[in-house]
Amino acid sequence: TGGEGVQTFWSPQQRSDAPKWAQKLGVLSPGDSTDDWQLTRATAQSICSMGRIVLEDLARSYIDEMESCDLGWGGTTRWGLQQIQTWFFTYGSQGRAPGDFAPDPKSDNDQFGAGNGVAMRIAPVGLLGSHAFDENGHAYPGTIPVFMKSVWDVGGLTHPDPRATIGAFAVASFIARLSARDGEPLKQNELLHMLDDV
């Protein structure tokens, strides 16, 4: 932006034929926060506060965001966090602990939780994971399993379908590799090659 920062925001609702759930976003003005930003910010704040990923703190941060405004939140995310909220309220006698991967809700819809919600909030985890890669984007020995587990745990807070977390791992890995790099900016074909390796 030439050092000027963001000067223009688009409306969150740009489609006149948007599905009913998305039409609710019409109340947002350009520049307002969305559910994806709420959870990305909560992820970053939790990591900064704790110095690492602490699932209980992260879950509490997500629940706080859900209670402040759940406009645009998907049913999968709300469902997963409500289970954890029950666990907190009942001191672990009911619900699901933050470290337990979200179970299949036995929904007739086999796409339940297969969306991009995890990928949309995973950028702070990718930045945290940049230590797993050297300045050329190559993984240090033994770091990838730890990084993968971090992404898996964060995704499992809300999404039962592993495809959501696998997609988020691709995004987080790309961010981690880019943020670990040093030197000249990459050209488009170099970026695509790096993405192919994820």
CSV table of C-alpha atoms in Angstrom, one decimal:
chain,number,residue,atom,x,y,z
A,1,THR,CA,0.0,0.0,0.0
A,2,GLY,CA,3.0,2.3,-0.4
A,3,GLY,CA,3.3,2.7,3.4
A,4,GLU,CA,-0.2,4.3,3.6
A,5,GLY,CA,-1.9,1.2,5.2
A,6,VAL,CA,-5.4,0.0,4.2
A,7,GLN,CA,-7.4,2.8,2.7
A,8,THR,CA,-10.5,1.0,1.4
A,9,PHE,CA,-12.6,-1.8,2.8
A,10,TRP,CA,-15.1,-3.7,0.8
A,11,SER,CA,-18.5,-4.6,2.2
A,12,PRO,CA,-18.5,-8.1,3.8
A,13,GLN,CA,-21.6,-8.9,1.7
A,14,GLN,CA,-20.9,-8.6,-2.0
A,15,ARG,CA,-23.4,-11.1,-3.5
A,16,SER,CA,-27.0,-10.3,-4.0
A,17,ASP,CA,-27.7,-14.1,-4.3
A,18,ALA,CA,-25.9,-15.0,-1.1
A,19,PRO,CA,-27.3,-18.0,1.0
A,20,LYS,CA,-29.6,-17.1,3.9
A,21,TRP,CA,-27.0,-17.6,6.5
A,22,ALA,CA,-24.6,-15.2,4.7
A,23,GLN,CA,-27.3,-12.6,4.2
A,24,LYS,CA,-27.1,-11.9,7.9
A,25,LEU,CA,-23.6,-10.4,7.2
A,26,GLY,CA,-25.4,-7.5,5.5
A,27,VAL,CA,-25.6,-5.7,8.8
A,28,LEU,CA,-21.8,-5.4,8.8
A,29,SER,CA,-20.2,-2.3,7.5
A,30,PRO,CA,-17.0,-2.2,5.5
A,31,GLY,CA,-14.1,-2.7,7.9
A,32,ASP,CA,-16.2,-4.5,10.6
A,33,SER,CA,-14.8,-7.7,12.1
A,34,THR,CA,-16.0,-11.0,10.8
A,35,ASP,CA,-16.1,-14.4,12.6
A,36,ASP,CA,-12.8,-15.4,10.9
A,37,TRP,CA,-11.1,-12.3,12.2
A,38,GLN,CA,-12.5,-12.9,15.7
A,39,LEU,CA,-11.0,-16.3,15.9
A,40,THR,CA,-7.7,-15.3,14.2
A,41,ARG,CA,-7.3,-12.5,16.7
A,42,ALA,CA,-8.2,-14.8,19.6
A,43,THR,CA,-5.6,-17.3,18.4
A,44,ALA,CA,-2.9,-14.7,18.2
A,45,GLN,CA,-3.8,-13.2,21.6
A,46,SER,CA,-3.8,-16.5,23.3
A,47,ILE,CA,-0.4,-17.5,21.8
A,48,CYS,CA,1.1,-14.1,22.7
A,49,SER,CA,-0.3,-14.3,26.3
A,50,MET,CA,0.8,-17.9,27.0
A,51,GLY,CA,3.9,-17.9,24.8
A,52,ARG,CA,2.8,-21.1,23.2
A,53,ILE,CA,-0.4,-23.0,22.3
A,54,VAL,CA,-2.4,-23.8,25.5
A,55,LEU,CA,-5.6,-25.4,24.4
A,56,GLU,CA,-7.6,-24.5,27.5
A,57,ASP,CA,-6.7,-20.9,27.2
A,58,LEU,CA,-7.3,-20.9,23.4
A,59,ALA,CA,-10.7,-22.6,23.9
A,60,ARG,CA,-11.7,-20.0,26.5
A,61,SER,CA,-10.7,-17.2,24.1
A,62,TYR,CA,-12.8,-18.7,21.4
A,63,ILE,CA,-15.8,-19.1,23.7
A,64,ASP,CA,-15.4,-15.5,24.8
A,65,GLU,CA,-15.5,-14.4,21.2
A,66,MET,CA,-18.6,-16.6,20.5
A,67,GLU,CA,-20.4,-15.0,23.4
A,68,SER,CA,-19.5,-11.5,22.3
A,69,CYS,CA,-20.8,-12.0,18.7
A,70,ASP,CA,-21.6,-15.1,16.8
A,71,LEU,CA,-22.7,-13.4,13.6
A,72,GLY,CA,-21.6,-15.5,10.6
A,73,TRP,CA,-20.3,-18.4,12.8
A,74,GLY,CA,-20.7,-21.8,11.3
A,75,GLY,CA,-22.7,-24.5,13.2
A,76,THR,CA,-19.7,-26.7,13.4
A,77,THR,CA,-17.6,-24.1,15.3
A,78,ARG,CA,-20.5,-23.2,17.6
A,79,TRP,CA,-21.3,-26.9,18.3
A,80,GLY,CA,-17.7,-27.7,19.1
A,81,LEU,CA,-17.2,-24.8,21.4
A,82,GLN,CA,-20.5,-25.4,23.2
A,83,GLN,CA,-19.2,-28.9,24.1
A,84,ILE,CA,-16.1,-27.5,25.6
A,85,GLN,CA,-18.0,-24.7,27.3
A,86,THR,CA,-20.1,-27.5,29.0
A,87,TRP,CA,-16.9,-29.1,30.1
A,88,PHE,CA,-15.7,-25.9,31.7
A,89,PHE,CA,-19.0,-25.2,33.4
A,90,THR,CA,-19.3,-28.8,34.8
A,91,TYR,CA,-15.6,-28.9,35.9
A,92,GLY,CA,-15.0,-31.8,33.5
A,93,SER,CA,-18.0,-34.0,34.3
A,94,GLN,CA,-19.8,-33.4,31.0
A,95,GLY,CA,-19.0,-32.1,27.6
A,96,ARG,CA,-15.6,-32.4,26.0
A,97,ALA,CA,-12.1,-31.4,27.1
A,98,PRO,CA,-10.2,-29.0,24.9
A,99,GLY,CA,-7.5,-31.6,24.1
A,100,ASP,CA,-10.1,-34.1,22.8
A,101,PHE,CA,-10.6,-33.9,19.1
A,102,ALA,CA,-14.2,-32.9,18.1
A,103,PRO,CA,-16.2,-36.1,17.7
A,104,ASP,CA,-18.4,-36.9,14.7
A,105,PRO,CA,-21.9,-35.4,15.6
A,106,LYS,CA,-23.6,-38.3,13.8
A,107,SER,CA,-25.1,-35.9,11.4
A,108,ASP,CA,-26.8,-37.0,8.2
A,109,ASN,CA,-24.7,-34.3,6.5
A,110,ASP,CA,-21.4,-36.0,5.8
A,111,GLN,CA,-19.9,-32.5,5.1
A,112,PHE,CA,-20.3,-31.5,8.8
A,113,GLY,CA,-17.1,-29.7,9.8
A,114,ALA,CA,-15.3,-30.1,6.4
A,115,GLY,CA,-15.2,-26.4,5.7
A,116,ASN,CA,-12.4,-23.8,5.8
A,117,GLY,CA,-13.0,-22.5,9.4
A,118,VAL,CA,-9.8,-23.9,10.7
A,119,ALA,CA,-7.7,-22.7,7.8
A,120,MET,CA,-9.2,-19.2,8.2
A,121,ARG,CA,-7.9,-18.8,11.8
A,122,ILE,CA,-4.6,-20.8,11.5
A,123,ALA,CA,-2.2,-17.9,10.5
A,124,PRO,CA,-0.9,-17.3,14.1
A,125,VAL,CA,-0.1,-21.0,14.5
A,126,GLY,CA,1.8,-20.8,11.2
A,127,LEU,CA,3.8,-17.8,12.4
A,128,LEU,CA,4.5,-19.6,15.7
A,129,GLY,CA,5.6,-22.7,13.7
A,130,SER,CA,8.2,-20.7,11.7
A,131,HIS,CA,10.9,-22.0,14.0
A,132,ALA,CA,10.4,-25.5,12.4
A,133,PHE,CA,11.9,-24.3,9.1
A,134,ASP,CA,15.3,-22.8,8.1
A,135,GLU,CA,15.7,-19.6,6.1
A,136,ASN,CA,15.4,-21.7,2.9
A,137,GLY,CA,12.1,-23.1,3.9
A,138,HIS,CA,13.4,-26.6,4.7
A,139,ALA,CA,12.2,-28.3,7.9
A,140,TYR,CA,14.6,-28.9,10.7
A,141,PRO,CA,14.7,-32.6,11.7
A,142,GLY,CA,12.0,-33.6,14.2
A,143,THR,CA,10.1,-30.4,14.1
A,144,ILE,CA,7.3,-31.2,11.7
A,145,PRO,CA,5.5,-33.8,13.9
A,146,VAL,CA,5.3,-31.2,16.7
A,147,PHE,CA,4.1,-28.5,14.3
A,148,MET,CA,1.5,-30.9,12.8
A,149,LYS,CA,0.2,-31.8,16.3
A,150,SER,CA,-0.2,-28.1,17.1
A,151,VAL,CA,-2.3,-27.6,14.0
A,152,TRP,CA,-4.2,-30.8,14.7
A,153,ASP,CA,-5.0,-29.8,18.3
A,154,VAL,CA,-6.2,-26.3,17.2
A,155,GLY,CA,-8.4,-27.7,14.5
A,156,GLY,CA,-9.8,-30.4,16.8
A,157,LEU,CA,-11.3,-27.8,19.1
A,158,THR,CA,-14.1,-27.2,16.7
A,159,HIS,CA,-14.0,-29.4,13.5
A,160,PRO,CA,-14.6,-33.2,13.6
A,161,ASP,CA,-13.8,-33.7,9.9
A,162,PRO,CA,-10.0,-34.2,9.5
A,163,ARG,CA,-10.1,-32.6,6.1
A,164,ALA,CA,-10.6,-29.2,7.7
A,165,THR,CA,-7.4,-29.6,9.7
A,166,ILE,CA,-5.4,-31.1,6.9
A,167,GLY,CA,-6.3,-28.1,4.8
A,168,ALA,CA,-5.3,-25.8,7.7
A,169,PHE,CA,-2.0,-27.6,8.0
A,170,ALA,CA,-1.2,-26.7,4.3
A,171,VAL,CA,-2.0,-23.1,5.0
A,172,ALA,CA,0.0,-23.0,8.3
A,173,SER,CA,3.0,-24.7,6.7
A,174,PHE,CA,3.1,-22.3,3.9
A,175,ILE,CA,2.9,-19.3,6.3
A,176,ALA,CA,5.6,-20.9,8.5
A,177,ARG,CA,7.9,-21.5,5.6
A,178,LEU,CA,7.4,-18.0,4.3
A,179,SER,CA,8.0,-16.3,7.6
A,180,ALA,CA,11.1,-18.3,8.3
A,181,ARG,CA,12.7,-17.2,4.9
A,182,ASP,CA,15.4,-14.6,4.6
A,183,GLY,CA,16.6,-12.8,1.5
A,184,GLU,CA,15.0,-11.5,-1.6
A,185,PRO,CA,11.2,-11.7,-2.1
A,186,LEU,CA,10.1,-14.9,-3.9
A,187,LYS,CA,8.8,-14.8,-7.5
A,188,GLN,CA,5.5,-16.3,-8.3
A,189,ASN,CA,6.9,-19.6,-9.7
A,190,GLU,CA,9.0,-19.9,-6.5
A,191,LEU,CA,6.0,-19.4,-4.3
A,192,LEU,CA,4.0,-22.0,-6.3
A,193,HIS,CA,6.9,-24.5,-5.9
A,194,MET,CA,7.0,-23.9,-2.2
A,195,LEU,CA,3.3,-24.5,-2.0
A,196,ASP,CA,3.7,-27.7,-4.0
A,197,ASP,CA,6.1,-29.0,-1.3
A,198,VAL,CA,3.6,-28.4,1.6
